[in-house]
mmCIF file with all atom_site columns, C-alpha atoms in Angstrom:
data_model
loop_
_atom_site.group_PDB
_atom_site.id
_atom_site.type_symbol
_atom_site.label_atom_id
_atom_site.label_alt_id
_atom_site.label_comp_id
_atom_site.label_asym_id
_atom_site.label_entity_id
_atom_site.label_seq_id
_atom_site.pdbx_PDB_ins_code
_atom_site.Cartn_x
_atom_site.Cartn_y
_atom_site.Cartn_z
_atom_site.occupancy
_atom_site.B_iso_or_equiv
_atom_site.pdbx_formal_charge
_atom_site.auth_seq_id
_atom_site.auth_comp_id
_atom_site.auth_asym_id
_atom_site.auth_atom_id
_atom_site.pdbx_PDB_model_num
ATOM 1   C CA . ALA A 1 1   ? -0.052 -0.088 0.006   1.00 52.00 ? 133 ALA A CA 1
ATOM 2   C CA . ALA A 1 2   ? 1.230  3.345  -0.714  1.00 54.00 ? 134 ALA A CA 1
ATOM 3   C CA . ALA A 1 3   ? 2.069  5.595  2.206   1.00 57.00 ? 135 ALA A CA 1
ATOM 4   C CA . ALA A 1 4   ? -0.144 8.389  2.787   1.00 61.00 ? 136 ALA A CA 1
ATOM 5   C CA . ALA A 1 5   ? 1.186  11.756 2.296   1.00 66.00 ? 137 ALA A CA 1
ATOM 6   C CA . ALA A 1 6   ? 1.443  13.727 5.390   1.00 69.00 ? 138 ALA A CA 1
ATOM 7   C CA . ALA A 1 7   ? -1.110 16.473 5.583   1.00 70.00 ? 139 ALA A CA 1
ATOM 8   C CA . PRO A 1 8   ? 0.571  20.183 5.705   1.00 74.00 ? 140 PRO A CA 1
ATOM 9   C CA . ALA A 1 9   ? 1.064  21.602 8.701   1.00 76.00 ? 141 ALA A CA 1
ATOM 10  C CA . ALA A 1 10  ? -1.640 24.187 9.830   1.00 77.00 ? 142 ALA A CA 1
ATOM 11  C CA . ALA A 1 11  ? -0.572 27.734 9.742   1.00 73.00 ? 143 ALA A CA 1
ATOM 12  C CA . PRO A 1 12  ? -0.396 29.199 13.474  1.00 72.00 ? 144 PRO A CA 1
ATOM 13  C CA . PRO A 1 13  ? -3.837 31.308 14.195  1.00 75.00 ? 145 PRO A CA 1
ATOM 14  C CA . SER A 1 14  ? -3.410 35.074 13.437  1.00 71.00 ? 146 SER A CA 1
ATOM 15  C CA . PRO A 1 15  ? -3.443 36.957 17.330  1.00 69.00 ? 147 PRO A CA 1
ATOM 16  C CA . PRO A 1 16  ? -6.777 38.417 17.957  1.00 72.00 ? 148 PRO A CA 1
ATOM 17  C CA . PRO A 1 17  ? -6.888 42.335 17.158  1.00 71.00 ? 149 PRO A CA 1
ATOM 18  C CA . PRO A 1 18  ? -5.707 44.486 19.698  1.00 74.00 ? 150 PRO A CA 1
ATOM 19  C CA . PRO A 1 19  ? -8.008 46.837 21.608  1.00 75.00 ? 151 PRO A CA 1
ATOM 20  C CA . PRO A 1 20  ? -8.595 50.126 20.069  1.00 82.00 ? 152 PRO A CA 1
ATOM 21  C CA . ARG A 1 21  ? -6.225 52.874 20.593  1.00 87.00 ? 153 ARG A CA 1
ATOM 22  C CA . PRO A 1 22  ? -6.446 56.278 19.093  1.00 84.00 ? 154 PRO A CA 1
ATOM 23  C CA . TYR A 1 23  ? -4.231 56.766 15.983  1.00 92.00 ? 155 TYR A CA 1
ATOM 24  C CA . LEU A 1 24  ? -2.985 53.054 16.289  1.00 92.00 ? 156 LEU A CA 1
ATOM 25  C CA . THR A 1 25  ? -3.703 51.521 12.646  1.00 92.00 ? 157 THR A CA 1
ATOM 26  C CA . ARG A 1 26  ? -2.527 48.494 10.796  1.00 92.00 ? 158 ARG A CA 1
ATOM 27  C CA . GLN A 1 27  ? -0.402 49.548 7.944   1.00 92.00 ? 159 GLN A CA 1
ATOM 28  C CA . PRO A 1 28  ? -1.126 48.211 4.479   1.00 93.00 ? 160 PRO A CA 1
ATOM 29  C CA . SER A 1 29  ? 2.082  46.058 4.570   1.00 91.00 ? 161 SER A CA 1
ATOM 30  C CA . GLU A 1 30  ? 2.000  44.794 8.451   1.00 91.00 ? 162 GLU A CA 1
ATOM 31  C CA . THR A 1 31  ? 1.209  41.508 9.388   1.00 90.00 ? 163 THR A CA 1
ATOM 32  C CA . ALA A 1 32  ? -1.399 40.922 12.259  1.00 90.00 ? 164 ALA A CA 1
ATOM 33  C CA . ARG A 1 33  ? 1.199  39.670 14.390  1.00 90.00 ? 165 ARG A CA 1
ATOM 34  C CA . ALA A 1 34  ? 3.620  42.677 13.701  1.00 91.00 ? 166 ALA A CA 1
ATOM 35  C CA . PHE A 1 35  ? 0.549  44.959 14.590  1.00 92.00 ? 167 PHE A CA 1
ATOM 36  C CA . ALA A 1 36  ? -0.408 43.184 17.644  1.00 91.00 ? 168 ALA A CA 1
ATOM 37  C CA . GLU A 1 37  ? 3.085  43.478 18.904  1.00 92.00 ? 169 GLU A CA 1
ATOM 38  C CA . ARG A 1 38  ? 3.167  47.134 17.976  1.00 93.00 ? 170 ARG A CA 1
ATOM 39  C CA . ALA A 1 39  ? -0.113 47.199 20.130  1.00 93.00 ? 171 ALA A CA 1
ATOM 40  C CA . ALA A 1 40  ? 1.420  45.423 23.136  1.00 93.00 ? 172 ALA A CA 1
ATOM 41  C CA . TYR A 1 41  ? 4.556  47.704 22.810  1.00 94.00 ? 173 TYR A CA 1
ATOM 42  C CA . LEU A 1 42  ? 2.140  50.710 23.414  1.00 95.00 ? 174 LEU A CA 1
ATOM 43  C CA . ARG A 1 43  ? 0.185  49.020 26.135  1.00 93.00 ? 175 ARG A CA 1
ATOM 44  C CA . GLU A 1 44  ? 3.612  47.786 28.013  1.00 93.00 ? 176 GLU A CA 1
ATOM 45  C CA . ARG A 1 45  ? 5.544  51.064 27.311  1.00 94.00 ? 177 ARG A CA 1
ATOM 46  C CA . PHE A 1 46  ? 2.768  53.861 27.762  1.00 93.00 ? 178 PHE A CA 1
ATOM 47  C CA . GLY A 1 47  ? -0.253 52.160 29.831  1.00 93.00 ? 179 GLY A CA 1
ATOM 48  C CA . PRO A 1 48  ? -3.773 53.271 28.871  1.00 92.00 ? 180 PRO A CA 1
ATOM 49  C CA . PRO A 1 49  ? -4.154 55.264 25.862  1.00 92.00 ? 181 PRO A CA 1
ATOM 50  C CA . PRO A 1 50  ? -3.783 59.113 26.538  1.00 92.00 ? 182 PRO A CA 1
ATOM 51  C CA . ALA A 1 51  ? -6.833 61.616 26.656  1.00 91.00 ? 183 ALA A CA 1
ATOM 52  C CA . ASP A 1 52  ? -4.519 64.021 24.632  1.00 93.00 ? 184 ASP A CA 1
ATOM 53  C CA . GLU A 1 53  ? -4.699 63.851 20.854  1.00 94.00 ? 185 GLU A CA 1
ATOM 54  C CA . LEU A 1 54  ? -1.058 65.131 20.233  1.00 96.00 ? 186 LEU A CA 1
ATOM 55  C CA . ALA A 1 55  ? 0.332  62.566 23.090  1.00 95.00 ? 187 ALA A CA 1
ATOM 56  C CA . ALA A 1 56  ? -1.800 59.805 21.110  1.00 95.00 ? 188 ALA A CA 1
ATOM 57  C CA . MET A 1 57  ? -0.154 60.678 17.748  1.00 95.00 ? 189 MET A CA 1
ATOM 58  C CA . ARG A 1 58  ? 3.248  60.588 19.329  1.00 96.00 ? 190 ARG A CA 1
ATOM 59  C CA . GLN A 1 59  ? 2.870  57.352 20.784  1.00 96.00 ? 191 GLN A CA 1
ATOM 60  C CA . ALA A 1 60  ? 1.471  55.736 17.544  1.00 95.00 ? 192 ALA A CA 1
ATOM 61  C CA . ALA A 1 61  ? 4.599  57.283 15.798  1.00 96.00 ? 193 ALA A CA 1
ATOM 62  C CA . LEU A 1 62  ? 7.036  55.946 18.391  1.00 96.00 ? 194 LEU A CA 1
ATOM 63  C CA . SER A 1 63  ? 5.378  52.322 18.238  1.00 95.00 ? 195 SER A CA 1
ATOM 64  C CA . MET A 1 64  ? 6.649  52.365 14.537  1.00 94.00 ? 196 MET A CA 1
ATOM 65  C CA . VAL A 1 65  ? 9.852  53.721 15.412  1.00 95.00 ? 197 VAL A CA 1
ATOM 66  C CA . TRP A 1 66  ? 10.241 50.733 17.715  1.00 94.00 ? 198 TRP A CA 1
ATOM 67  C CA . GLN A 1 67  ? 8.874  48.322 15.179  1.00 93.00 ? 199 GLN A CA 1
ATOM 68  C CA . ASN A 1 68  ? 11.155 49.636 12.243  1.00 91.00 ? 200 ASN A CA 1
ATOM 69  C CA . SER A 1 69  ? 13.830 49.475 14.415  1.00 91.00 ? 201 SER A CA 1
ATOM 70  C CA . ARG A 1 70  ? 13.354 46.167 15.781  1.00 88.00 ? 202 ARG A CA 1
ATOM 71  C CA . GLN A 1 71  ? 12.121 44.289 12.437  1.00 86.00 ? 203 GLN A CA 1
ATOM 72  C CA . LEU A 1 72  ? 13.911 46.167 9.836   1.00 87.00 ? 204 LEU A CA 1
ATOM 73  C CA . GLY A 1 73  ? 17.190 47.614 11.401  1.00 87.00 ? 205 GLY A CA 1
ATOM 74  C CA . CYS A 1 74  ? 16.041 51.243 10.898  1.00 90.00 ? 206 CYS A CA 1
ATOM 75  C CA . ARG A 1 75  ? 17.923 54.200 12.745  1.00 91.00 ? 207 ARG A CA 1
ATOM 76  C CA . TYR A 1 76  ? 16.328 57.448 13.878  1.00 92.00 ? 208 TYR A CA 1
ATOM 77  C CA . PRO A 1 77  ? 17.480 60.485 15.752  1.00 93.00 ? 209 PRO A CA 1
ATOM 78  C CA . ALA A 1 78  ? 18.817 59.627 19.347  1.00 92.00 ? 210 ALA A CA 1
ATOM 79  C CA . GLY A 1 79  ? 16.122 61.340 20.799  1.00 93.00 ? 211 GLY A CA 1
ATOM 80  C CA . ALA A 1 80  ? 13.214 59.460 18.904  1.00 93.00 ? 212 ALA A CA 1
ATOM 81  C CA . GLU A 1 81  ? 15.100 56.108 19.770  1.00 93.00 ? 213 GLU A CA 1
ATOM 82  C CA . GLU A 1 82  ? 15.199 57.048 23.409  1.00 93.00 ? 214 GLU A CA 1
ATOM 83  C CA . ARG A 1 83  ? 11.507 57.867 23.764  1.00 93.00 ? 215 ARG A CA 1
ATOM 84  C CA . ALA A 1 84  ? 10.630 54.759 21.893  1.00 94.00 ? 216 ALA A CA 1
ATOM 85  C CA . GLY A 1 85  ? 13.152 52.677 24.075  1.00 92.00 ? 217 GLY A CA 1
ATOM 86  C CA . CYS A 1 86  ? 15.180 51.309 21.196  1.00 88.00 ? 218 CYS A CA 1
ATOM 87  C CA . GLY A 1 87  ? 18.590 51.508 19.133  1.00 71.00 ? 219 GLY A CA 1
ATOM 88  C CA . ALA A 1 88  ? 20.582 52.227 22.541  1.00 62.00 ? 220 ALA A CA 1
ATOM 89  C CA . GLY A 1 89  ? 24.104 51.055 21.889  1.00 61.00 ? 221 GLY A CA 1
ATOM 90  C CA . ARG A 1 90  ? 23.550 49.407 18.337  1.00 57.00 ? 222 ARG A CA 1
ATOM 91  C CA . PRO A 1 91  ? 26.207 50.454 15.911  1.00 54.00 ? 223 PRO A CA 1
ATOM 92  C CA . LEU A 1 92  ? 25.178 52.858 12.854  1.00 51.00 ? 224 LEU A CA 1
ATOM 93  C CA . ALA A 1 93  ? 24.803 51.182 9.631   1.00 50.00 ? 225 ALA A CA 1
ATOM 94  C CA . THR A 1 94  ? 27.619 51.569 7.317   1.00 50.00 ? 226 THR A CA 1
ATOM 95  C CA . GLY A 1 95  ? 26.290 50.752 3.947   1.00 52.00 ? 227 GLY A CA 1
ATOM 96  C CA . ALA A 1 96  ? 28.527 47.753 3.572   1.00 52.00 ? 228 ALA A CA 1
ATOM 97  C CA . ALA A 1 97  ? 25.671 45.317 2.887   1.00 56.00 ? 229 ALA A CA 1
ATOM 98  C CA . ILE A 1 98  ? 24.128 47.483 0.229   1.00 56.00 ? 230 ILE A CA 1
ATOM 99  C CA . GLU A 1 99  ? 27.540 47.852 -1.306  1.00 60.00 ? 231 GLU A CA 1
ATOM 100 C CA . GLY A 1 100 ? 28.127 44.105 -1.201  1.00 62.00 ? 232 GLY A CA 1
ATOM 101 C CA . GLU A 1 101 ? 24.546 43.660 -2.665  1.00 59.00 ? 233 GLU A CA 1
ATOM 102 C CA . ARG A 1 102 ? 25.278 45.998 -5.423  1.00 60.00 ? 234 ARG A CA 1
ATOM 103 C CA . ARG A 1 103 ? 28.612 44.203 -6.258  1.00 67.00 ? 235 ARG A CA 1
ATOM 104 C CA . ALA A 1 104 ? 26.870 40.776 -6.171  1.00 68.00 ? 236 ALA A CA 1
ATOM 105 C CA . ARG A 1 105 ? 24.463 42.036 -8.883  1.00 69.00 ? 237 ARG A CA 1
ATOM 106 C CA . GLY A 1 106 ? 27.254 43.634 -10.882 1.00 69.00 ? 238 GLY A CA 1
ATOM 107 C CA . ALA A 1 107 ? 26.230 47.036 -10.689 1.00 59.00 ? 239 ALA A CA 1
ATOM 108 C CA . ARG A 1 108 ? 28.526 50.028 -10.517 1.00 54.00 ? 240 ARG A CA 1
#
């Protein structure tokens, strides 16, 4: 008898959507997991949503600084990284990876 093919593993379930927070919206290219992590970061770092609209916008922007720094290795001005709680002690990018990629493709 032929061996039965193993069933493909099911993808892990998406996290539940985070509770609403002013100015916290899922970006078009953001995964559900990344959005949930960003919402959790805001809850853990800043607590409940602020009543002040400007503070809510700043917190949402800092969540993107935190996520971009963590996921993509982006760097921001020291003050922004400090307020977001990321980037401290990380070396600045040198461009070596980009130059190596260009050389590998034969670009000049």
